[in-house]
Structure formats: C-alpha cells, structure tokens
XYZ file of N, CA, C and O in Angstrom:
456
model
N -11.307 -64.916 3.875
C -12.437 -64.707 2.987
C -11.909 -64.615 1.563
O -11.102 -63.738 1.257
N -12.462 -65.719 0.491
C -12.017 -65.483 -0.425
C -12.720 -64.325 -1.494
O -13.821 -63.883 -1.167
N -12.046 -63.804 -2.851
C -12.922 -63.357 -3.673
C -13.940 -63.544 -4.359
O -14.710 -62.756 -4.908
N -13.877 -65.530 -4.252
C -14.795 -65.760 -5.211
C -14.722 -66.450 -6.805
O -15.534 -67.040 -7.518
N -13.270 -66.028 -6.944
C -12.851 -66.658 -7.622
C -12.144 -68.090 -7.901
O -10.926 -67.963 -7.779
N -12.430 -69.086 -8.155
C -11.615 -69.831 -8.288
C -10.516 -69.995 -8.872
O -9.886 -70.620 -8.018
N -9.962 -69.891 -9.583
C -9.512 -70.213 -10.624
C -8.293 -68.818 -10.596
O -7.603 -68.610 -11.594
N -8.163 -67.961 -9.356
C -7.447 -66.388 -9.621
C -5.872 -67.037 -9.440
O -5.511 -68.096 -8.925
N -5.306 -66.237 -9.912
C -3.608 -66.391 -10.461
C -3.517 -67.705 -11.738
O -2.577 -68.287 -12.280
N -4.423 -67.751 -11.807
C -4.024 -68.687 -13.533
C -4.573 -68.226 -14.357
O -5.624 -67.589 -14.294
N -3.775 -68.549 -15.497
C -4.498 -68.027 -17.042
C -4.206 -69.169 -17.796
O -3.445 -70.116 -17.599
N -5.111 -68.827 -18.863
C -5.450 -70.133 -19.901
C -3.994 -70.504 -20.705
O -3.205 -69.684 -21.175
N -3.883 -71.929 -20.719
C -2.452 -72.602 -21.014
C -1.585 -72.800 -20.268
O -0.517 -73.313 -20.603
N -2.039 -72.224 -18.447
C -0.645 -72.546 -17.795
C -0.647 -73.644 -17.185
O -1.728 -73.772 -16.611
N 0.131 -74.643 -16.991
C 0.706 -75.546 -16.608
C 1.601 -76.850 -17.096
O 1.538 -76.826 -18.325
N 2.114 -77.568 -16.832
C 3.133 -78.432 -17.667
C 2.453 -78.759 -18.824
O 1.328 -79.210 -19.041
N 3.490 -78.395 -19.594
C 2.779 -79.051 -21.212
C 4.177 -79.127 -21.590
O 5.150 -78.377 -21.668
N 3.850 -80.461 -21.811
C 5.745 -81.003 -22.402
C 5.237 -81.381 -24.478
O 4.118 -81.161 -24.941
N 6.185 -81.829 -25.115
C 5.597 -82.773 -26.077
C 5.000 -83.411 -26.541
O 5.031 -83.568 -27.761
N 3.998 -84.208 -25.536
C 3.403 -85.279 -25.874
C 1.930 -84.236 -25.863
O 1.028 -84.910 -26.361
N 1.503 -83.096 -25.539
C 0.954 -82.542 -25.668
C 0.930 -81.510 -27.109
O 0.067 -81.495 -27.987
N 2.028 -80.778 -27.022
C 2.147 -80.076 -28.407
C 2.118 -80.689 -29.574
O 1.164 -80.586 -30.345
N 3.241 -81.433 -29.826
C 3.267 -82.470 -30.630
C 5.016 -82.335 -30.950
O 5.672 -81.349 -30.614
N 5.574 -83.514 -31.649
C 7.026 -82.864 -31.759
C 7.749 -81.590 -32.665
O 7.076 -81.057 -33.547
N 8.611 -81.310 -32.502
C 8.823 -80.119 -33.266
C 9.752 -80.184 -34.530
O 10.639 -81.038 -34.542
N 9.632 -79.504 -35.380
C 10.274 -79.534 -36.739
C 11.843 -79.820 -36.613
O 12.544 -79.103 -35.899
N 12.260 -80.682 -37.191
C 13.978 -80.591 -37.607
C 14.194 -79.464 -38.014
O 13.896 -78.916 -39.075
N 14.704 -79.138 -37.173
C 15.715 -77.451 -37.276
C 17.335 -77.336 -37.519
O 18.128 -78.175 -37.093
N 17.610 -76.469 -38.077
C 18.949 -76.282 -38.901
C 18.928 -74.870 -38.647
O 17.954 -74.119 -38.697
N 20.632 -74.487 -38.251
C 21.270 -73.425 -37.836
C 21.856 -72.489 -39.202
O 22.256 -73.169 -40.148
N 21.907 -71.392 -39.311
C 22.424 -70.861 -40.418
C 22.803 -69.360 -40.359
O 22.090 -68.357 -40.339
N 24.197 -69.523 -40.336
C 25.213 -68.238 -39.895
C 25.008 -67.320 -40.835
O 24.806 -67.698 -41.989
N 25.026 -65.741 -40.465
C 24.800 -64.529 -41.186
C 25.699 -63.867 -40.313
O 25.960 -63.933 -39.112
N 26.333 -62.797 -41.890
C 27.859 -61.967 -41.197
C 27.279 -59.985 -41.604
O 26.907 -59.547 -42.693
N 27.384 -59.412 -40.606
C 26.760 -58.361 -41.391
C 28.079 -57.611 -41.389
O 29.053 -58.232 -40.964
N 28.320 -55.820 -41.985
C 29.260 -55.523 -42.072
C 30.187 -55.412 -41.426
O 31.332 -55.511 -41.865
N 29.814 -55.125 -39.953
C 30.414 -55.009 -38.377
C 31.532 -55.985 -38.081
O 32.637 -55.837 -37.558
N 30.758 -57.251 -38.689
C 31.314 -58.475 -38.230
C 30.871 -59.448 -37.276
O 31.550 -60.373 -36.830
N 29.495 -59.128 -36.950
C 28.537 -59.639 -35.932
C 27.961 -61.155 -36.860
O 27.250 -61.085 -37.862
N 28.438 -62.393 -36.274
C 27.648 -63.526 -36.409
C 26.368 -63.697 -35.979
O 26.146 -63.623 -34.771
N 25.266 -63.965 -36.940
C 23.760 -64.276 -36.019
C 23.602 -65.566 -36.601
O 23.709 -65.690 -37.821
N 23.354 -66.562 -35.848
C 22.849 -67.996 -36.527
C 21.299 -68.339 -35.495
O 21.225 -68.665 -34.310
N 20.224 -68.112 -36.494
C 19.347 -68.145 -36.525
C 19.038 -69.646 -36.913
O 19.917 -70.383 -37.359
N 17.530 -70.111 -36.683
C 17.427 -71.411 -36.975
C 16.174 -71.288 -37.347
O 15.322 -70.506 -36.926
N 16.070 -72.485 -38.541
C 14.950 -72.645 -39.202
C 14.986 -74.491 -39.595
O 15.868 -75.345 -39.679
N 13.385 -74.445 -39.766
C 13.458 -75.829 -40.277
C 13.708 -76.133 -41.547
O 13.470 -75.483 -42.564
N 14.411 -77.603 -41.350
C 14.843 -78.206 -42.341
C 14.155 -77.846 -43.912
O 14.708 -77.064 -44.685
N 13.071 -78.442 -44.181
C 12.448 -77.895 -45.085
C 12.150 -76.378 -45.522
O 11.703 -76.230 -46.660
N 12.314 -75.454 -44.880
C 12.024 -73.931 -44.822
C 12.942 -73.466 -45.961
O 13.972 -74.126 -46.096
N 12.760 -72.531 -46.730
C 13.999 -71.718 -47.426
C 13.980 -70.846 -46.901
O 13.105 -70.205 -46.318
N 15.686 -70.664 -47.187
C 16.700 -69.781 -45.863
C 16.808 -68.703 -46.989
O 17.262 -68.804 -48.129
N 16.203 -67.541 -46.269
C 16.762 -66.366 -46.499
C 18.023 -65.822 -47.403
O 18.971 -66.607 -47.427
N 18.183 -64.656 -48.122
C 19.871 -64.574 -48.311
C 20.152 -63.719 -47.524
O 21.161 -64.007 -46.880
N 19.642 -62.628 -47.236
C 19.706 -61.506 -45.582
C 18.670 -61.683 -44.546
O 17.488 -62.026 -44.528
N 19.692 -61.265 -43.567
C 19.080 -61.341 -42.019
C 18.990 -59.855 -41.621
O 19.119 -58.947 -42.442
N 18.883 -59.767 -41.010
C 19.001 -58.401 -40.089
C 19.754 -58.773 -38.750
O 19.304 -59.628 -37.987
N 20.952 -58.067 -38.500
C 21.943 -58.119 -37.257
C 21.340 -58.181 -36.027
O 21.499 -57.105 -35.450
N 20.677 -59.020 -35.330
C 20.450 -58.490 -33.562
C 21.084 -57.594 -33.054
O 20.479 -56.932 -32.211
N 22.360 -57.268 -33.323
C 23.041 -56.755 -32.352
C 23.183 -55.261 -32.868
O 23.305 -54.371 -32.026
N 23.171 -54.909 -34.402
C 23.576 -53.677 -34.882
C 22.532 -53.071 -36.076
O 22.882 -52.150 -36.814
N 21.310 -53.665 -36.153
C 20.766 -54.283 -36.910
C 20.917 -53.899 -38.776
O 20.025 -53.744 -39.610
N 22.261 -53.850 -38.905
C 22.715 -53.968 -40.410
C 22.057 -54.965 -41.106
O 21.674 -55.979 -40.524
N 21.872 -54.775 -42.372
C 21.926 -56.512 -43.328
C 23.005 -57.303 -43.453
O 24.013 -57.087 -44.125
N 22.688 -58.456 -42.611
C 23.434 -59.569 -42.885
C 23.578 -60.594 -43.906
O 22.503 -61.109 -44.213
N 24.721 -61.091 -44.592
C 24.399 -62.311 -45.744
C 25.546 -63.607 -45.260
O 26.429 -63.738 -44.413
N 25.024 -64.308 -46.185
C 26.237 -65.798 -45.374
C 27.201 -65.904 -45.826
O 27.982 -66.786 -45.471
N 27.458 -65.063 -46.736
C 29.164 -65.096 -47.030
C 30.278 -64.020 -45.792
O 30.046 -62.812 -45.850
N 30.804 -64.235 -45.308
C 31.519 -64.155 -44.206
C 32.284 -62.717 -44.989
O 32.103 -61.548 -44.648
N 33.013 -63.125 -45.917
C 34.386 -62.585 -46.508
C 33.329 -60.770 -47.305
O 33.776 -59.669 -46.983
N 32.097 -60.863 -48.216
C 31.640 -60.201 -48.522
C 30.299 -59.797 -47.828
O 29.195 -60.134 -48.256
N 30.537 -58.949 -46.576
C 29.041 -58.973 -46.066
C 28.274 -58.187 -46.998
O 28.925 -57.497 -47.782
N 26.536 -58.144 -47.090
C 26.039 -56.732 -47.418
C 26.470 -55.514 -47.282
O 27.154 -55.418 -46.263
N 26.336 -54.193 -48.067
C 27.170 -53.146 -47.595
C 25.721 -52.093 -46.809
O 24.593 -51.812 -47.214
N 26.295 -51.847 -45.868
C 25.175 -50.990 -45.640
C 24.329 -50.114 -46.322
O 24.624 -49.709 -47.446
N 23.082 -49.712 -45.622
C 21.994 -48.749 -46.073
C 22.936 -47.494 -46.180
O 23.832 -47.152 -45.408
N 22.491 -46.891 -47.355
C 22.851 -45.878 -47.502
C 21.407 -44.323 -46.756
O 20.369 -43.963 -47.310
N 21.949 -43.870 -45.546
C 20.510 -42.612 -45.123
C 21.014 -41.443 -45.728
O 21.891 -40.586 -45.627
N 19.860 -41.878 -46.539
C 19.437 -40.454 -46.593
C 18.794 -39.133 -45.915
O 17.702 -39.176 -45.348
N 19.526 -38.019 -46.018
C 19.052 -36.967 -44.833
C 17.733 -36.556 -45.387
O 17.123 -36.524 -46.456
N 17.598 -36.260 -44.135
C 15.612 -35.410 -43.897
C 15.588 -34.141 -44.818
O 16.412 -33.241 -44.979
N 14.698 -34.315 -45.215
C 13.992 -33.502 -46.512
C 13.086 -32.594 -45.563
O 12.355 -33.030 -44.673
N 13.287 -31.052 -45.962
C 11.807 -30.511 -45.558
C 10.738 -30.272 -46.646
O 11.192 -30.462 -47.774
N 9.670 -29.971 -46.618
C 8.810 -29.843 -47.656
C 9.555 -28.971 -48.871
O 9.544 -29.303 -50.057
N 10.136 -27.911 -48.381
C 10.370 -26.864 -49.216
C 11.189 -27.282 -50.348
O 11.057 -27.033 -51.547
N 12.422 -28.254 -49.462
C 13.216 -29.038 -50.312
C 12.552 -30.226 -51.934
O 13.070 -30.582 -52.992
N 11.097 -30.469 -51.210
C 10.604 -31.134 -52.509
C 10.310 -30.181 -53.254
O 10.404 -30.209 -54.481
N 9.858 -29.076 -52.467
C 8.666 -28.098 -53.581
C 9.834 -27.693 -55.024
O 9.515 -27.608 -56.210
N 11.535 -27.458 -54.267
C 12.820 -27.117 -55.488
C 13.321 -27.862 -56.122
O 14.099 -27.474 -56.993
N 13.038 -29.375 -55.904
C 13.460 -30.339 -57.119
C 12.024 -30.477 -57.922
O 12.003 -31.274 -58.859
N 11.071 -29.895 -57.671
C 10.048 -30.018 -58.621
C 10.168 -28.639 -59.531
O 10.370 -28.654 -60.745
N 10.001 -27.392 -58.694
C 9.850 -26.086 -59.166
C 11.170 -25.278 -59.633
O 12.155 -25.208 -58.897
N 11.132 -24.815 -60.612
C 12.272 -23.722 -60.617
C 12.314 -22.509 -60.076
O 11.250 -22.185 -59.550
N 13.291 -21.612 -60.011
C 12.736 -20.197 -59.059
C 12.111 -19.366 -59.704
O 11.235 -18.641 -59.232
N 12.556 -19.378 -61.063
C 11.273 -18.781 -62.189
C 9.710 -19.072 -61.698
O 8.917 -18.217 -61.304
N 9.411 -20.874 -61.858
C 8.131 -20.692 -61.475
C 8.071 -20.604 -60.397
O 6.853 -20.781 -60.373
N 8.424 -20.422 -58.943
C 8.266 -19.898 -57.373
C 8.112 -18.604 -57.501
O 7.276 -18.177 -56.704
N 8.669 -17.645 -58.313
C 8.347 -16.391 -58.210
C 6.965 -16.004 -59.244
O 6.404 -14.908 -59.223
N 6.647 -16.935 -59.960
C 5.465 -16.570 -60.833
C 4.391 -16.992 -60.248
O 3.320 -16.448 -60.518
N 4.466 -18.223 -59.174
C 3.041 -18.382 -58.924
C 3.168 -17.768 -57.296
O 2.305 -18.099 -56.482
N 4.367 -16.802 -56.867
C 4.198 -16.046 -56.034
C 3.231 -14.525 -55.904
O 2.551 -13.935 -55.065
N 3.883 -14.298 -57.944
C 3.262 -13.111 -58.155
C 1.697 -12.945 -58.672
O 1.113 -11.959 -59.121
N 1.328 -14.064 -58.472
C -0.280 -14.729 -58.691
C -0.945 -14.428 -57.476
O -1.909 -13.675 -57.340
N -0.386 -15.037 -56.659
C -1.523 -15.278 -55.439
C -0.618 -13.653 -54.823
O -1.493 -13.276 -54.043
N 0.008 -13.048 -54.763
C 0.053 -11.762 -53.894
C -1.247 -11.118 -54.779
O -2.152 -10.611 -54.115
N -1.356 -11.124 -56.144
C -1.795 -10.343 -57.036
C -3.511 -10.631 -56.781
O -4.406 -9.794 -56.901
N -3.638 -11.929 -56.433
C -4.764 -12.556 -55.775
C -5.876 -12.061 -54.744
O -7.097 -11.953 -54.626
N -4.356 -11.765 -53.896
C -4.755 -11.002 -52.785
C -4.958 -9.368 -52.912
O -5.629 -8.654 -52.167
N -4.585 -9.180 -53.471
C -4.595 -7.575 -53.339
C -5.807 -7.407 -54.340
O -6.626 -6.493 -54.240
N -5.834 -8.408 -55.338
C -7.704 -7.864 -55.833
C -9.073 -8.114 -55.001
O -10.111 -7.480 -55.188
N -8.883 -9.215 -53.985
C -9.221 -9.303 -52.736
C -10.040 -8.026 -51.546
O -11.130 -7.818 -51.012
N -8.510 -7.377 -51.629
C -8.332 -6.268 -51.118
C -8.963 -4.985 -51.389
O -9.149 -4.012 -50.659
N -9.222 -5.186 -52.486
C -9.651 -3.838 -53.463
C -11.325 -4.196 -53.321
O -12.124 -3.271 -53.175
N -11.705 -5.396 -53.368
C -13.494 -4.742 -52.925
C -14.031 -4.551 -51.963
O -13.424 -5.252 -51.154
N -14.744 -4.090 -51.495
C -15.426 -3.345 -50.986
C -16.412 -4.610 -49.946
O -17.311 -4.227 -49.198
C-alpha cells in the first residue's frame, strides 16, 4: 500500500544534469595564498574576477597574502573588557566618587520622607 505520493524520495533538481544543461562554466584560474603558519590555500576564481590580496587560511584561519616570503602578520586579540573597564577609561576616580556621592545622597533624601 502506497502513501500516495508519487513523486516521495525526490526533490526538486535531482537527477543527471551534466553541462549541456547548466551551461559551460567560467575559465578558472588557481591562486596561491601563504598565511603566517605557512599553510598554502589555492583557491580558484575566474579568469576575469579580481583576485583578492588576503584570503583567510582553511586550515588555521589566519590572513593569508601571495607573497610566500612576507605573509600577513597576524590579528592582534585583544582581551575582554568588562563594563567597568570602559566606565575607567572614560571616568576618573574623582568623578566615580562624585557621582557616587550624588546618588547615595539621592537616596538617603529618598529615605527621609515620609
């Protein structure tokens, strides 16, 4: 007994499709990238296309460039910031303690009515 379906285990586009269907494909050209590691990636693009000056490594994913001898130098990371850390390259401790003594002062008139 079937489901009913005809057409079940296929989906749209499957079956031989060679060239003469797609159509032919672009002249393609290979082009080597060295990242700092020393990892070769030769990626391919068409002829007409402009090639990149960095890649990104598959394997390590550094920036890669096509000079072999001078790769890109790596990203420099920077470590994780917590908020507080922005609030002290903005604020001095002068003003942290003045607009501390605001809002306690805030609060405690708060406090005082009734």
């Amino acid at each position: 007994m079937s489901g009913g379906n005809a057409i079940r285990g296929t989906r749209v586009g499957a079956g031989p499709m060679g060239e003469s269907e797609r159509g032919e494909s672009a002249p393609r050209r290979r082009v080597s990238y060295w990242c700092a590691n020393g990892h070769e990636s030769r990626p391919s693009f068409a002829v007409e296309a402009d090639v990149p000056e960095n890649w990104d490594c598959p394997r390590c994913g550094l920036p890669a460039g096509r000079d072999e001898q001078t790769p890109p130098a790596p990203p420099r990371n920077e470590p994780y910031k917590t908020h507080l850390a922005y609030v002290k390259e903005r604020r001095s401790d002068a003003d942290g303690e003045a607009i501390l003594e605001e809002a306690l002062a805030k609060l405690r008139r708060q406090r005082e009515v009734p």
